[in-house]
Amino acid sequence: MRKVKWAVDYLTESTHIVTSPDSLKGRWKEYLNCNELHVEIGCGKGNYSLNMAIKYPEQGYVAIEKNESAAGMAAKKFDENESEAHLALIRGDASEIVNWFEEGEVDVIHLNFSDPWPKKRYAKRRLSSKSFLNQYRMILSEKGQIQMKTDNSSLFEYSVLEFQNNGFTMIDFSVDYRREAHDEDVMTEYEEKFVEKEQPIYRCVWKKI
Ligand SMILES: C[S@@+](CC[C@H](N)C(=O)[O-])C[C@H]1O[C@@H](n2cnc3c(N)ncnc32)[C@H](O)[C@@H]1O
């Protein structure tokens, strides 16, 4: 993504940005006034977390995005929303996620259209690679779930094996998720584009063993 100067500057004034997420470790539910905590990793411009938080005002959403321009655009959308929504944004790299959430604190992690990093030498950057999964297992509650959606069959195959080999069990699986209506789950920005092009959406849900 090209640098969007206003968005980068906006990050300093947003009311939804949490600049020291480690200071809220163990207190996110209190901070967001919710009893179910969702975390979206790689939220892009923030549509998914925003629209889910509006749809489910009893749930809290923490959106994480490492790209400054995308995070700034998400922050502005969050700030402009007038509906009830319990939302926060972290501008940072999810490789630090265990520093931000307490063990067992998170109920659902969303991985939406994560970057596939197709070259093997960059496999460690995939958000479903072993080192990330080890961190997710720590911060997820006993009944916690990870929900993943992607258009990329190679990333999907890789992820299914990686989850299976790293302490997770699959509880839901689809290779054409949007063939049926799923009004309970809003579309992400990328998802809308793929659905428009009639590309299948792969989706899987896992829980800890
Ligand atoms: C392909 S985009 C998808 C955006 C959005 N989830 C959607 O479905 O429309 C992937 C996003 O993940 C972000 N990302 C990738 N690795 C990340 C990481 N380690 N921590 C935080 N964000 C990350 C990228 O900057 C990018 O904005």
GROMACS .gro file of C-alpha atoms and ligand atoms in nm:
model
  236
    1MET     CA    1   0.000   0.000   0.000
    2ARG     CA    2   0.128   0.349  -0.090
    3LYS     CA    3   0.187   0.590   0.196
    4VAL     CA    4  -0.123   0.801   0.266
    5LYS     CA    5   0.013   1.106   0.446
    6TRP     CA    6  -0.310   1.228   0.605
    7ALA     CA    7  -0.376   0.876   0.736
    8VAL     CA    8  -0.031   0.848   0.892
    9ASP     CA    9  -0.074   1.192   1.054
   10TYR     CA   10  -0.426   1.100   1.169
   11LEU     CA   11  -0.291   0.819   1.387
   12THR     CA   12  -0.170   1.073   1.642
   13GLU     CA   13  -0.516   1.224   1.693
   14SER     CA   14  -0.745   0.919   1.681
   15THR     CA   15  -0.947   0.842   1.991
   16HIS     CA   16  -0.956   0.470   1.907
   17ILE     CA   17  -0.580   0.415   1.883
   18VAL     CA   18  -0.425   0.245   2.184
   19THR     CA   19  -0.062   0.355   2.180
   20SER     CA   20   0.055   0.135   2.472
   21PRO     CA   21  -0.143  -0.187   2.431
   22ASP     CA   22   0.073  -0.362   2.691
   23SER     CA   23  -0.076  -0.129   2.953
   24LEU     CA   24  -0.419  -0.285   2.890
   25LYS     CA   25  -0.296  -0.644   2.915
   26GLY     CA   26  -0.554  -0.836   3.120
   27ARG     CA   27  -0.796  -0.536   3.122
   28TRP     CA   28  -0.930  -0.526   2.765
   29LYS     CA   29  -1.281  -0.643   2.853
   30GLU     CA   30  -1.310  -0.379   3.120
   31TYR     CA   31  -1.166  -0.114   2.885
   32LEU     CA   32  -1.409  -0.201   2.603
   33ASN     CA   33  -1.697  -0.274   2.840
   34CYS     CA   34  -1.773  -0.614   2.687
   35ASN     CA   35  -1.774  -0.975   2.797
   36GLU     CA   36  -1.656  -1.133   2.470
   37LEU     CA   37  -1.326  -1.014   2.327
   38HIS     CA   38  -1.251  -1.043   1.954
   39VAL     CA   39  -0.915  -0.959   1.795
   40GLU     CA   40  -0.873  -0.909   1.421
   41ILE     CA   41  -0.513  -0.936   1.302
   42GLY     CA   42  -0.427  -0.749   0.982
   43CYS     CA   43  -0.748  -0.544   0.974
   44GLY     CA   44  -0.646  -0.334   0.672
   45LYS     CA   45  -0.877  -0.033   0.650
   46GLY     CA   46  -1.087  -0.166   0.937
   47ASN     CA   47  -1.425  -0.245   0.776
   48TYR     CA   48  -1.463  -0.590   0.930
   49SER     CA   49  -1.399  -0.499   1.294
   50LEU     CA   50  -1.606  -0.182   1.263
   51ASN     CA   51  -1.910  -0.350   1.106
   52MET     CA   52  -1.894  -0.653   1.337
   53ALA     CA   53  -1.868  -0.426   1.642
   54ILE     CA   54  -2.174  -0.234   1.523
   55LYS     CA   55  -2.364  -0.558   1.456
   56TYR     CA   56  -2.272  -0.709   1.792
   57PRO     CA   57  -2.256  -0.420   2.041
   58GLU     CA   58  -2.218  -0.660   2.333
   59GLN     CA   59  -1.883  -0.779   2.189
   60GLY     CA   60  -1.553  -0.588   2.194
   61TYR     CA   61  -1.321  -0.571   1.891
   62VAL     CA   62  -0.950  -0.495   1.889
   63ALA     CA   63  -0.819  -0.445   1.535
   64ILE     CA   64  -0.445  -0.482   1.475
   65GLU     CA   65  -0.271  -0.341   1.169
   66LYS     CA   66   0.099  -0.292   1.106
   67ASN     CA   67   0.074  -0.068   0.801
   68GLU     CA   68   0.055   0.297   0.910
   69SER     CA   69  -0.155   0.418   0.617
   70ALA     CA   70  -0.411   0.138   0.648
   71ALA     CA   71  -0.422   0.181   1.028
   72GLY     CA   72  -0.478   0.557   0.992
   73MET     CA   73  -0.769   0.499   0.753
   74ALA     CA   74  -0.918   0.243   0.993
   75ALA     CA   75  -0.877   0.486   1.284
   76LYS     CA   76  -1.064   0.760   1.099
   77LYS     CA   77  -1.351   0.522   1.015
   78PHE     CA   78  -1.372   0.410   1.378
   79ASP     CA   79  -1.376   0.771   1.501
   80GLU     CA   80  -1.646   0.874   1.252
   81ASN     CA   81  -1.880   0.591   1.346
   82GLU     CA   82  -2.179   0.707   1.546
   83SER     CA   83  -2.339   0.370   1.621
   84GLU     CA   84  -2.273   0.184   1.941
   85ALA     CA   85  -1.952  -0.016   1.899
   86HIS     CA   86  -1.682  -0.128   2.139
   87LEU     CA   87  -1.368  -0.089   1.935
   88ALA     CA   88  -0.997  -0.023   1.965
   89LEU     CA   89  -0.708  -0.018   1.720
   90ILE     CA   90  -0.346  -0.116   1.767
   91ARG     CA   91  -0.094   0.007   1.511
   92GLY     CA   92   0.170  -0.260   1.539
   93ASP     CA   93   0.307  -0.596   1.435
   94ALA     CA   94   0.114  -0.895   1.569
   95SER     CA   95   0.441  -1.080   1.630
   96GLU     CA   96   0.430  -0.896   1.966
   97ILE     CA   97   0.074  -1.003   2.049
   98VAL     CA   98   0.159  -1.193   2.371
   99ASN     CA   99   0.283  -0.866   2.517
  100TRP     CA  100  -0.058  -0.705   2.464
  101PHE     CA  101  -0.302  -0.972   2.584
  102GLU     CA  102  -0.304  -1.182   2.899
  103GLU     CA  103  -0.307  -1.560   2.888
  104GLY     CA  104  -0.665  -1.676   2.815
  105GLU     CA  105  -0.796  -1.320   2.766
  106VAL     CA  106  -0.913  -1.344   2.403
  107ASP     CA  107  -1.229  -1.528   2.293
  108VAL     CA  108  -1.202  -1.510   1.912
  109ILE     CA  109  -0.913  -1.429   1.678
  110HIS     CA  110  -0.999  -1.334   1.319
  111LEU     CA  111  -0.750  -1.380   1.036
  112ASN     CA  112  -0.910  -1.224   0.729
  113PHE     CA  113  -0.739  -1.248   0.392
  114SER     CA  114  -0.394  -1.252   0.547
  115ASP     CA  115  -0.096  -1.182   0.322
  116PRO     CA  116  -0.002  -1.522   0.169
  117TRP     CA  117   0.377  -1.471   0.155
  118PRO     CA  118   0.405  -1.742  -0.116
  119LYS     CA  119   0.784  -1.771  -0.111
  120LYS     CA  120   0.906  -2.036   0.133
  121ARG     CA  121   1.179  -1.810   0.271
  122TYR     CA  122   0.909  -1.574   0.401
  123ALA     CA  123   0.683  -1.846   0.544
  124LYS     CA  124   0.755  -1.721   0.899
  125ARG     CA  125   0.570  -1.399   0.817
  126ARG     CA  126   0.244  -1.585   0.749
  127LEU     CA  127  -0.001  -1.509   1.027
  128SER     CA  128  -0.083  -1.881   1.048
  129SER     CA  129   0.278  -1.997   1.091
  130LYS     CA  130   0.393  -2.187   1.399
  131SER     CA  131   0.536  -1.895   1.598
  132PHE     CA  132   0.213  -1.696   1.560
  133LEU     CA  133   0.000  -2.002   1.645
  134ASN     CA  134   0.200  -2.058   1.964
  135GLN     CA  135   0.124  -1.702   2.070
  136TYR     CA  136  -0.247  -1.729   1.977
  137ARG     CA  137  -0.276  -2.049   2.185
  138MET     CA  138  -0.149  -1.863   2.489
  139ILE     CA  139  -0.381  -1.564   2.469
  140LEU     CA  140  -0.695  -1.760   2.372
  141SER     CA  141  -0.945  -1.861   2.639
  142GLU     CA  142  -1.014  -2.231   2.698
  143LYS     CA  143  -1.308  -2.226   2.456
  144GLY     CA  144  -1.142  -1.968   2.230
  145GLN     CA  145  -1.158  -1.990   1.853
  146ILE     CA  146  -0.961  -1.877   1.552
  147GLN     CA  147  -1.165  -1.795   1.242
  148MET     CA  148  -0.980  -1.766   0.914
  149LYS     CA  149  -1.105  -1.656   0.571
  150THR     CA  150  -0.895  -1.643   0.255
  151ASP     CA  151  -0.918  -1.651  -0.124
  152ASN     CA  152  -0.579  -1.823  -0.144
  153SER     CA  153  -0.594  -2.203  -0.169
  154SER     CA  154  -0.217  -2.247  -0.105
  155LEU     CA  155  -0.230  -2.039   0.213
  156PHE     CA  156  -0.543  -2.229   0.317
  157GLU     CA  157  -0.377  -2.571   0.269
  158TYR     CA  158  -0.066  -2.455   0.451
  159SER     CA  159  -0.274  -2.318   0.738
  160VAL     CA  160  -0.487  -2.631   0.780
  161LEU     CA  161  -0.169  -2.837   0.834
  162GLU     CA  162   0.000  -2.576   1.049
  163PHE     CA  163  -0.301  -2.551   1.284
  164GLN     CA  164  -0.333  -2.931   1.299
  165ASN     CA  165   0.036  -2.968   1.391
  166ASN     CA  166   0.035  -2.696   1.653
  167GLY     CA  167  -0.234  -2.776   1.907
  168PHE     CA  168  -0.559  -2.683   1.734
  169THR     CA  169  -0.857  -2.887   1.618
  170MET     CA  170  -1.082  -2.789   1.328
  171ILE     CA  171  -1.448  -2.726   1.411
  172ASP     CA  172  -1.576  -2.578   1.085
  173PHE     CA  173  -1.459  -2.588   0.724
  174SER     CA  174  -1.578  -2.451   0.391
  175VAL     CA  175  -1.422  -2.417   0.047
  176ASP     CA  176  -1.702  -2.192  -0.083
  177TYR     CA  177  -1.820  -2.006   0.226
  178ARG     CA  178  -2.023  -1.738   0.047
  179ARG     CA  179  -2.215  -1.987  -0.168
  180GLU     CA  180  -2.469  -1.967   0.112
  181ALA     CA  181  -2.579  -1.653   0.292
  182HIS     CA  182  -2.392  -1.582   0.614
  183ASP     CA  183  -2.566  -1.275   0.746
  184GLU     CA  184  -2.412  -1.335   1.087
  185ASP     CA  185  -2.064  -1.256   0.949
  186VAL     CA  186  -1.994  -0.932   0.760
  187MET     CA  187  -1.765  -0.921   0.458
  188THR     CA  188  -1.419  -0.767   0.469
  189GLU     CA  189  -1.304  -0.524   0.205
  190TYR     CA  190  -1.097  -0.793   0.026
  191GLU     CA  191  -1.379  -1.042   0.058
  192GLU     CA  192  -1.623  -0.810  -0.120
  193LYS     CA  193  -1.385  -0.788  -0.416
  194PHE     CA  194  -1.338  -1.164  -0.442
  195VAL     CA  195  -1.710  -1.233  -0.407
  196GLU     CA  196  -1.781  -0.978  -0.681
  197LYS     CA  197  -1.540  -1.170  -0.907
  198GLU     CA  198  -1.718  -1.495  -0.807
  199GLN     CA  199  -1.401  -1.638  -0.653
  200PRO     CA  200  -1.457  -1.894  -0.376
  201ILE     CA  201  -1.387  -1.797  -0.018
  202TYR     CA  202  -1.216  -2.059   0.198
  203ARG     CA  203  -1.300  -2.053   0.565
  204CYS     CA  204  -1.195  -2.256   0.864
  205VAL     CA  205  -1.257  -2.234   1.237
  206TRP     CA  206  -1.027  -2.393   1.494
  207LYS     CA  207  -1.026  -2.430   1.869
  208LYS     CA  208  -0.748  -2.523   2.107
  209ILE     CA  209  -0.703  -2.891   2.187
  210LIG     C1  210  -0.438  -0.852   0.237
  210LIG     S1  211  -0.468  -0.735   0.360
  210LIG     C2  212  -0.632  -0.778   0.417
  210LIG     C3  213  -0.702  -0.666   0.487
  210LIG     C4  214  -0.838  -0.700   0.551
  210LIG     N1  215  -0.823  -0.802   0.654
  210LIG     C5  216  -0.941  -0.744   0.448
  210LIG     O1  217  -0.976  -0.864   0.447
  210LIG     O2  218  -0.991  -0.660   0.374
  210LIG     C6  219  -0.365  -0.796   0.492
  210LIG     C7  220  -0.333  -0.692   0.599
  210LIG     O3  221  -0.264  -0.754   0.705
  210LIG     C8  222  -0.164  -0.665   0.753
  210LIG     N2  223  -0.061  -0.745   0.822
  210LIG     C9  224   0.020  -0.839   0.767
  210LIG     N3  225   0.102  -0.891   0.859
  210LIG    C10  226   0.073  -0.828   0.977
  210LIG    C11  227   0.126  -0.838   1.108
  210LIG     N4  228   0.227  -0.921   1.137
  210LIG     N5  229   0.072  -0.761   1.205
  210LIG    C12  230  -0.029  -0.674   1.176
  210LIG     N6  231  -0.082  -0.659   1.052
  210LIG    C13  232  -0.033  -0.736   0.954
  210LIG    C14  233  -0.113  -0.597   0.626
  210LIG     O4  234  -0.048  -0.475   0.654
  210LIG    C15  235  -0.243  -0.579   0.547
  210LIG     O5  236  -0.303  -0.456   0.573
   0.00000   0.00000   0.00000
